[in-house]
Coordinates of C-alpha atoms and ligand atoms in Angstrom, one line a residue:
M920 CA -21.2 16.3 -17.3
T921 CA -22.9 12.5 -16.4
A922 CA -22.5 10.9 -12.8
T923 CA -20.1 9.2 -14.0
N924 CA -17.3 11.9 -15.0
S925 CA -17.8 13.6 -11.6
A926 CA -17.8 10.9 -8.5
P927 CA -16.5 6.3 -8.6
K928 CA -19.7 4.8 -8.8
K929 CA -18.9 1.3 -10.5
V930 CA -15.2 0.2 -8.6
L931 CA -12.9 -2.7 -9.9
M932 CA -10.2 -3.6 -8.5
F933 CA -6.5 -5.5 -9.3
G934 CA -5.5 -7.8 -6.7
V935 CA -7.6 -8.2 -4.7
T936 CA -6.3 -11.2 -3.2
G937 CA -3.0 -9.5 -2.2
L938 CA -1.9 -8.6 1.0
I939 CA -2.5 -4.9 0.6
G940 CA -5.9 -5.6 -1.5
Q941 CA -7.2 -7.9 0.7
Y942 CA -7.5 -4.9 3.6
I943 CA -8.8 -2.0 0.4
F944 CA -11.3 -4.6 -1.0
Q945 CA -13.0 -5.1 1.8
E946 CA -13.4 -1.2 3.2
I947 CA -14.4 -1.0 -1.1
Y948 CA -17.0 -3.1 0.0
N949 CA -18.7 -1.9 3.8
A950 CA -18.6 1.4 1.9
Q951 CA -20.9 -0.5 -1.2
S952 CA -23.9 1.7 -0.3
S953 CA -21.5 4.4 -1.7
F954 CA -21.2 2.7 -5.1
E955 CA -24.0 1.5 -7.8
K956 CA -21.2 -2.4 -8.3
I957 CA -18.2 -3.0 -7.1
G958 CA -16.6 -6.2 -8.6
F959 CA -12.6 -7.6 -8.6
F960 CA -10.8 -9.2 -11.4
T961 CA -8.5 -11.9 -10.7
S962 CA -6.0 -14.4 -12.1
K963 CA -7.2 -18.1 -13.3
S964 CA -5.0 -19.5 -10.7
T965 CA -6.0 -17.6 -7.8
A966 CA -9.3 -18.6 -8.4
T967 CA -8.1 -22.1 -8.8
N968 CA -6.3 -22.2 -5.7
K969 CA -8.5 -19.8 -3.5
P970 CA -11.5 -21.4 -3.8
D971 CA -13.1 -20.3 -0.8
E972 CA -11.8 -16.4 -0.3
V973 CA -12.9 -16.2 -4.2
N974 CA -16.8 -17.0 -4.1
G975 CA -16.7 -15.9 -0.4
W976 CA -17.2 -12.5 -2.8
K977 CA -19.2 -13.7 -5.1
E978 CA -21.6 -14.9 -2.5
K979 CA -21.4 -11.5 -1.3
G980 CA -22.8 -10.3 -4.7
V981 CA -19.4 -8.7 -6.0
E982 CA -18.4 -9.5 -9.6
V983 CA -16.1 -11.8 -10.5
I984 CA -13.9 -12.0 -13.1
V985 CA -11.4 -13.9 -13.9
G986 CA -8.5 -13.6 -16.4
D987 CA -5.3 -12.7 -17.8
V988 CA -4.0 -9.1 -16.7
N989 CA -2.0 -9.5 -19.7
S990 CA -4.7 -9.9 -22.0
E991 CA -5.7 -7.1 -24.0
D992 CA -9.5 -8.5 -24.8
D993 CA -9.9 -9.7 -21.0
V994 CA -9.6 -6.6 -19.9
A995 CA -11.0 -4.3 -22.2
K996 CA -14.2 -6.7 -21.5
A997 CA -14.0 -6.6 -18.0
Y998 CA -13.7 -2.6 -17.7
E999 CA -17.3 -2.4 -19.2
G1000 CA -20.2 -1.1 -17.2
Y1001 CA -17.1 0.7 -14.3
D1002 CA -16.7 4.1 -14.5
T1003 CA -13.5 3.5 -12.2
V1004 CA -10.1 1.2 -11.6
I1005 CA -8.5 0.6 -8.3
S1006 CA -4.9 -1.1 -8.8
A1007 CA -3.0 -3.2 -6.0
L1008 CA -1.7 -5.3 -8.1
G1009 CA 2.0 -6.6 -6.1
R1010 CA 5.7 -5.4 -6.7
N1011 CA 6.2 -8.2 -9.3
A1012 CA 3.4 -7.4 -11.2
I1013 CA 4.3 -3.2 -11.4
L1014 CA 4.8 -2.3 -15.8
S1015 CA 1.6 -4.4 -16.2
Q1016 CA -0.3 -1.5 -15.3
I1017 CA 0.6 0.7 -17.8
P1018 CA -1.1 -1.7 -20.7
L1019 CA -3.9 -1.5 -17.9
I1020 CA -3.8 2.3 -18.1
K1021 CA -3.5 2.3 -21.2
I1022 CA -7.0 0.1 -21.9
A1023 CA -8.7 2.4 -19.4
E1024 CA -7.5 5.8 -21.3
A1025 CA -9.3 4.3 -24.4
S1026 CA -12.4 3.2 -22.5
S1027 CA -15.3 4.8 -23.0
S1028 CA -16.7 4.3 -19.8
I1029 CA -13.0 4.4 -17.4
N1030 CA -12.8 7.7 -15.7
F1031 CA -10.8 7.0 -13.0
F1032 CA -7.5 4.9 -11.9
Y1033 CA -5.4 4.5 -9.1
P1034 CA -2.1 2.5 -9.6
S1035 CA -1.0 0.3 -7.1
E1036 CA 1.1 2.8 -4.1
Y1037 CA -0.3 2.3 -1.5
G1038 CA 3.6 2.8 0.5
T1039 CA 6.8 4.7 0.2
D1040 CA 6.7 8.0 -1.5
I1041 CA 8.9 7.4 -4.9
E1042 CA 9.1 11.2 -5.9
Y1043 CA 9.7 12.1 -1.9
N1044 CA 13.4 14.4 -3.1
A1045 CA 16.2 14.6 -5.8
S1046 CA 17.5 11.5 -4.4
S1047 CA 14.4 9.1 -4.8
A1048 CA 15.2 8.8 -8.0
D1049 CA 17.9 6.6 -7.5
E1050 CA 16.5 4.2 -5.3
K1051 CA 16.5 1.1 -6.4
P1052 CA 12.6 -0.2 -5.2
H1053 CA 11.0 2.6 -6.9
Q1054 CA 12.3 2.3 -10.8
L1055 CA 9.3 0.6 -11.6
K1056 CA 6.3 2.6 -9.8
L1057 CA 8.5 6.0 -11.7
Q1058 CA 8.1 4.1 -14.8
V1059 CA 4.2 3.8 -14.4
R1060 CA 4.5 7.5 -13.5
K1061 CA 6.1 9.0 -16.3
Y1062 CA 3.8 7.2 -18.6
I1063 CA 1.0 8.8 -17.5
R1064 CA 2.4 11.8 -16.9
E1065 CA 3.0 11.7 -20.9
N1066 CA 0.3 9.8 -22.1
V1067 CA -2.6 10.7 -19.8
K1068 CA -4.9 12.9 -21.1
K1069 CA -8.6 12.1 -20.0
L1070 CA -8.5 9.8 -16.8
K1071 CA -7.9 11.5 -13.4
V1072 CA -5.0 9.7 -12.0
T1073 CA -4.8 9.0 -7.8
Y1074 CA -1.5 8.0 -6.4
L1075 CA -3.1 7.1 -2.7
V1076 CA 0.3 6.9 -0.5
T1077 CA 0.6 6.0 2.2
G1078 CA 4.9 5.2 3.6
P1079 CA 5.7 1.9 5.6
Y1080 CA 2.4 -0.2 6.7
S1081 CA 2.8 -0.2 11.3
D1082 CA 2.1 -4.0 10.9
L1083 CA 4.4 -4.9 9.8
Y1084 CA 7.0 -2.5 10.8
F1085 CA 5.8 -3.0 14.9
G1086 CA 6.0 -7.6 14.1
K1087 CA 8.5 -10.4 14.3
S1088 CA 10.8 -9.4 11.5
S1089 CA 12.6 -12.7 9.4
E1090 CA 15.8 -10.7 9.7
P1091 CA 15.8 -8.9 13.1
Q1092 CA 18.9 -7.2 11.7
A1093 CA 16.6 -5.5 9.7
G1094 CA 14.5 -4.5 13.0
T1095 CA 11.8 -6.6 14.6
F1096 CA 9.3 -6.3 17.8
D1097 CA 8.7 -9.8 18.9
V1098 CA 6.1 -10.2 21.7
K1099 CA 6.9 -14.0 22.7
A1100 CA 10.9 -13.0 23.6
K1101 CA 9.8 -9.9 24.9
K1102 CA 13.1 -8.4 22.4
A1103 CA 13.6 -6.0 19.7
T1104 CA 15.4 -4.3 17.0
L1105 CA 15.1 -0.2 16.7
L1106 CA 16.8 1.4 13.3
G1107 CA 19.5 4.0 14.0
T1108 CA 18.6 5.6 17.5
G1109 CA 15.1 4.2 17.5
E1110 CA 14.4 8.0 17.7
E1111 CA 14.0 8.9 14.4
K1112 CA 10.3 9.6 13.2
I1113 CA 8.5 7.3 11.5
S1114 CA 5.0 7.8 9.6
F1115 CA 3.4 4.8 9.0
T1116 CA -0.4 4.1 7.9
T1117 CA -2.0 0.5 9.6
E1118 CA -3.8 -2.0 6.6
K1119 CA -7.0 -1.4 7.7
D1120 CA -6.2 2.2 7.6
V1121 CA -4.7 2.3 4.3
G1122 CA -8.1 0.6 2.7
R1123 CA -10.8 3.5 4.8
L1124 CA -8.4 6.2 3.0
L1125 CA -8.9 4.4 -0.2
V1126 CA -12.5 4.4 0.2
A1127 CA -12.8 8.4 1.1
A1128 CA -10.7 9.4 -1.3
L1129 CA -13.2 7.6 -4.3
K1130 CA -15.6 9.9 -1.8
T1131 CA -14.0 12.7 -2.3
P1132 CA -13.2 12.8 -6.3
T1133 CA -10.9 15.1 -7.7
T1134 CA -10.8 16.8 -11.0
E1135 CA -7.2 17.4 -11.0
H1136 CA -5.3 15.0 -13.7
Q1137 CA -3.3 13.8 -11.7
R1138 CA -4.0 13.2 -7.1
I1139 CA -0.7 12.4 -5.3
L1140 CA -2.6 11.9 -1.8
K1141 CA 0.3 11.8 1.5
V1142 CA -1.4 10.1 3.8
N1143 CA -0.3 8.1 7.3
S1144 CA -2.0 7.0 9.9
F1145 CA 0.3 7.9 12.6
T1146 CA 4.0 9.6 13.2
V1147 CA 6.0 7.5 15.4
T1148 CA 9.5 6.6 17.2
S1149 CA 10.5 3.2 17.0
K1150 CA 11.3 3.6 21.2
E1151 CA 7.6 4.6 21.4
V1152 CA 7.1 1.9 20.3
L1153 CA 9.1 -0.4 22.2
A1154 CA 7.4 1.5 25.6
E1155 CA 4.4 1.1 24.0
F1156 CA 4.4 -3.1 23.7
E1157 CA 7.2 -2.2 27.3
K1158 CA 3.6 -0.5 28.8
Q1159 CA 0.8 -3.8 27.2
T1160 CA 3.0 -6.3 28.1
G1161 CA 3.8 -5.0 31.2
A1162 CA 7.6 -6.5 30.5
K1163 CA 10.7 -5.2 29.6
W1164 CA 11.9 -5.8 26.6
E1165 CA 15.6 -6.7 25.9
V1166 CA 16.8 -3.8 23.0
S1167 CA 19.6 -4.0 20.4
Y1168 CA 20.3 -1.9 17.6
T1169 CA 21.5 -1.6 14.3
P1170 CA 23.1 1.4 13.7
I1171 CA 22.5 3.4 10.2
D1172 CA 25.5 2.6 8.6
V1173 CA 25.8 -0.6 9.5
L1174 CA 22.1 -1.1 8.0
K1175 CA 23.3 0.3 4.8
K1176 CA 26.4 -2.0 4.9
A1177 CA 23.5 -4.7 5.1
E1178 CA 21.5 -3.6 2.1
K1179 CA 24.5 -2.7 0.4
E1180 CA 25.3 -7.1 0.7
A1181 CA 21.8 -7.4 0.0
W1182 CA 21.8 -5.9 -3.5
E1183 CA 24.7 -7.9 -3.8
K1184 CA 24.0 -11.0 -3.4
D1185 CA 20.0 -10.4 -5.0
S1186 CA 18.2 -11.5 -1.2
P1187 CA 15.1 -11.8 -1.3
V1188 CA 15.3 -9.2 1.5
K1189 CA 17.4 -6.3 -0.8
T1190 CA 14.4 -4.3 -0.8
V1191 CA 12.9 -4.1 2.7
Y1192 CA 17.0 -3.2 4.1
T1193 CA 16.3 -0.3 0.7
L1194 CA 13.2 0.3 2.0
R1195 CA 13.6 0.6 6.1
R1196 CA 16.8 2.7 5.4
I1197 CA 14.2 5.9 3.3
W1198 CA 12.1 5.4 6.2
N1199 CA 14.1 5.9 8.9
E1200 CA 16.2 8.8 7.0
G1201 CA 13.4 10.4 7.1
G1202 CA 11.6 9.5 3.9
T1203 CA 8.0 9.9 5.3
L1204 CA 7.6 13.2 6.6
Y1205 CA 5.8 15.7 6.1
E1206 CA 4.9 18.9 7.3
E1207 CA 0.9 17.6 7.6
S1208 CA -1.0 15.0 5.5
D1209 CA -3.2 14.9 2.8
N1210 CA -6.0 13.4 5.6
G1211 CA -8.1 16.5 6.2
K1212 CA -8.2 16.5 2.0
I1213 CA -10.2 13.8 2.1
G1214 CA -12.0 14.1 5.6
F1215 CA -10.7 11.9 7.0
K1216 CA -10.9 11.8 10.7
G1217 CA -10.5 8.5 13.2
T1218 CA -7.5 6.9 12.1
E1219 CA -6.0 3.8 14.4
T1220 CA -3.6 5.0 16.9
V1221 CA -0.5 3.5 17.9
E1222 CA -1.7 1.8 21.1
E1223 CA -4.8 -0.3 19.0
Q1224 CA -1.9 -1.7 16.5
I1225 CA 0.7 -2.9 19.3
R1226 CA -2.6 -4.2 20.5
K1227 CA -3.7 -6.2 17.7
I1228 CA -0.1 -7.6 16.9
I1229 CA 0.9 -8.4 21.0
K1230 CA -2.7 -11.0 19.8
K1231 CA -1.5 -12.4 16.7
Q1232 CA 2.0 -13.2 17.6
S1233 CA 0.5 -14.7 21.3
Ligands
NAP2390 N1 3.8 0.4 2.4 C1 4.1 -1.2 2.2 O1 4.7 -1.0 3.7 C2 4.0 -1.9 2.0 C3 4.0 -3.4 1.6 C4 3.9 -4.3 1.0 C5 3.8 -3.7 -0.2 N2 3.2 -2.0 -0.5 C6 3.2 -1.9 -1.5 O2 1.7 -2.3 -2.2 C7 1.5 -3.0 -4.2 C8 0.3 -4.1 -3.5 O3 1.2 -5.0 -3.0 P1 1.4 -6.4 -2.2 O4 2.1 -7.2 -1.4 O5 -0.3 -6.0 -1.4 O6 1.2 -7.4 -3.5 P2 1.0 -9.4 -3.8 O7 0.4 -9.5 -2.5 O8 2.2 -9.2 -3.9 O9 0.2 -9.5 -4.9 C9 -1.2 -8.7 -5.4 C10 -1.9 -10.1 -6.4 O10 -1.7 -9.2 -7.8 C11 -1.9 -9.6 -8.4 N3 -0.5 -10.5 -8.3 C12 0.6 -10.5 -8.6 N4 1.8 -10.8 -8.2 C13 1.2 -11.1 -10.3 C14 2.1 -11.2 -11.3 N5 3.2 -11.2 -11.4 N6 0.7 -10.9 -12.7 C15 -0.3 -10.2 -12.8 N7 -1.3 -10.3 -11.5 C16 -0.3 -10.3 -9.9 C17 -1.9 -10.9 -7.6 O11 -3.4 -11.0 -7.7 P3 -4.4 -11.7 -8.4 O12 -4.4 -13.3 -8.7 O13 -6.4 -11.9 -7.8 O14 -4.5 -11.3 -9.9 C18 -2.1 -10.7 -6.4 O15 -2.8 -11.4 -5.0 C19 2.7 -2.1 -4.6 O16 2.6 -1.9 -4.9 C20 2.9 -2.9 -2.6 O17 4.8 -1.9 -3.2 C21 3.4 -1.5 -0.1

């Protein structure tokens, strides 16, 4: 067995310039002494539109490959010299991963692949198969099950990001915590438990997974930072702001009605409604997380998360 077969050492990432990709790559960079080489692939448009971000990474010694994610040649060339691919491509590019996986499976160097998940468990129970936002990621998992023989694939399932859920929403009916107005809208009864991961912990957990290589062909890691109810989140906001907040509720049947209308109107927030309904119905909860399987301890806490949000909104 070669070194590259036993543990990820040369890590190439897609989607670094996105919402969660930036947190993941920052943690890979922080852990660079564990790797021989780190780099990322980005589009021409991002390289042109975000030159400071892209050049900043180059100056830090990161290999930046500019190309077209839909070009087999660009991708196959980018894979040369790497053994691991991490994808954090956005929701609109989920199916672009199928050719990325196909090329990785055929490549002589790539052994490990991390598809873009970092969210809701798309195979939580039987009803998951019918949830609209899961369909593209389900197609990716199906492709992998039916076609991948060589690659070791890891899915990092994190549940919702508390940075977003505990934030101020432009769609208050779908839940919001507004620090300046000291107003919150809680979903359901406010007493439903939800398992969250902070954006920073998504990156740290991914690095922990890289450092704990698997022999399984498909490893699904269900990880988190903490499990908490919206009422507990509100109590922590009130404690840290030293004030009583004005609170309203969106009962689950009202949320479901808004969800249905959002899909009928093809509203941009339709996915948010569905995911928040799933989370409030318990679709993030497990007896135990897989944090221990990858030796991960010391997650961020609810207190720390809320302190960050208060600072950001102030
Ligand atoms: N758990 C949660 O609360 C939560 C929240 C948001 C997202 N997520 C999940 O996290 C993953 C990443 O989502 P994100 O929101 O971070 O992604 P994003 O910001 O929408 O996009 C990430 C990157 O993907 C590339 N990209 C985007 N659209 C593309 C397209 N049409 N064709 C080719 N490349 C494209 C771009 O990178 P380059 O231009 O640099 O190539 C972009 O910066 C997804 O699986 C998503 O479902 C989870």
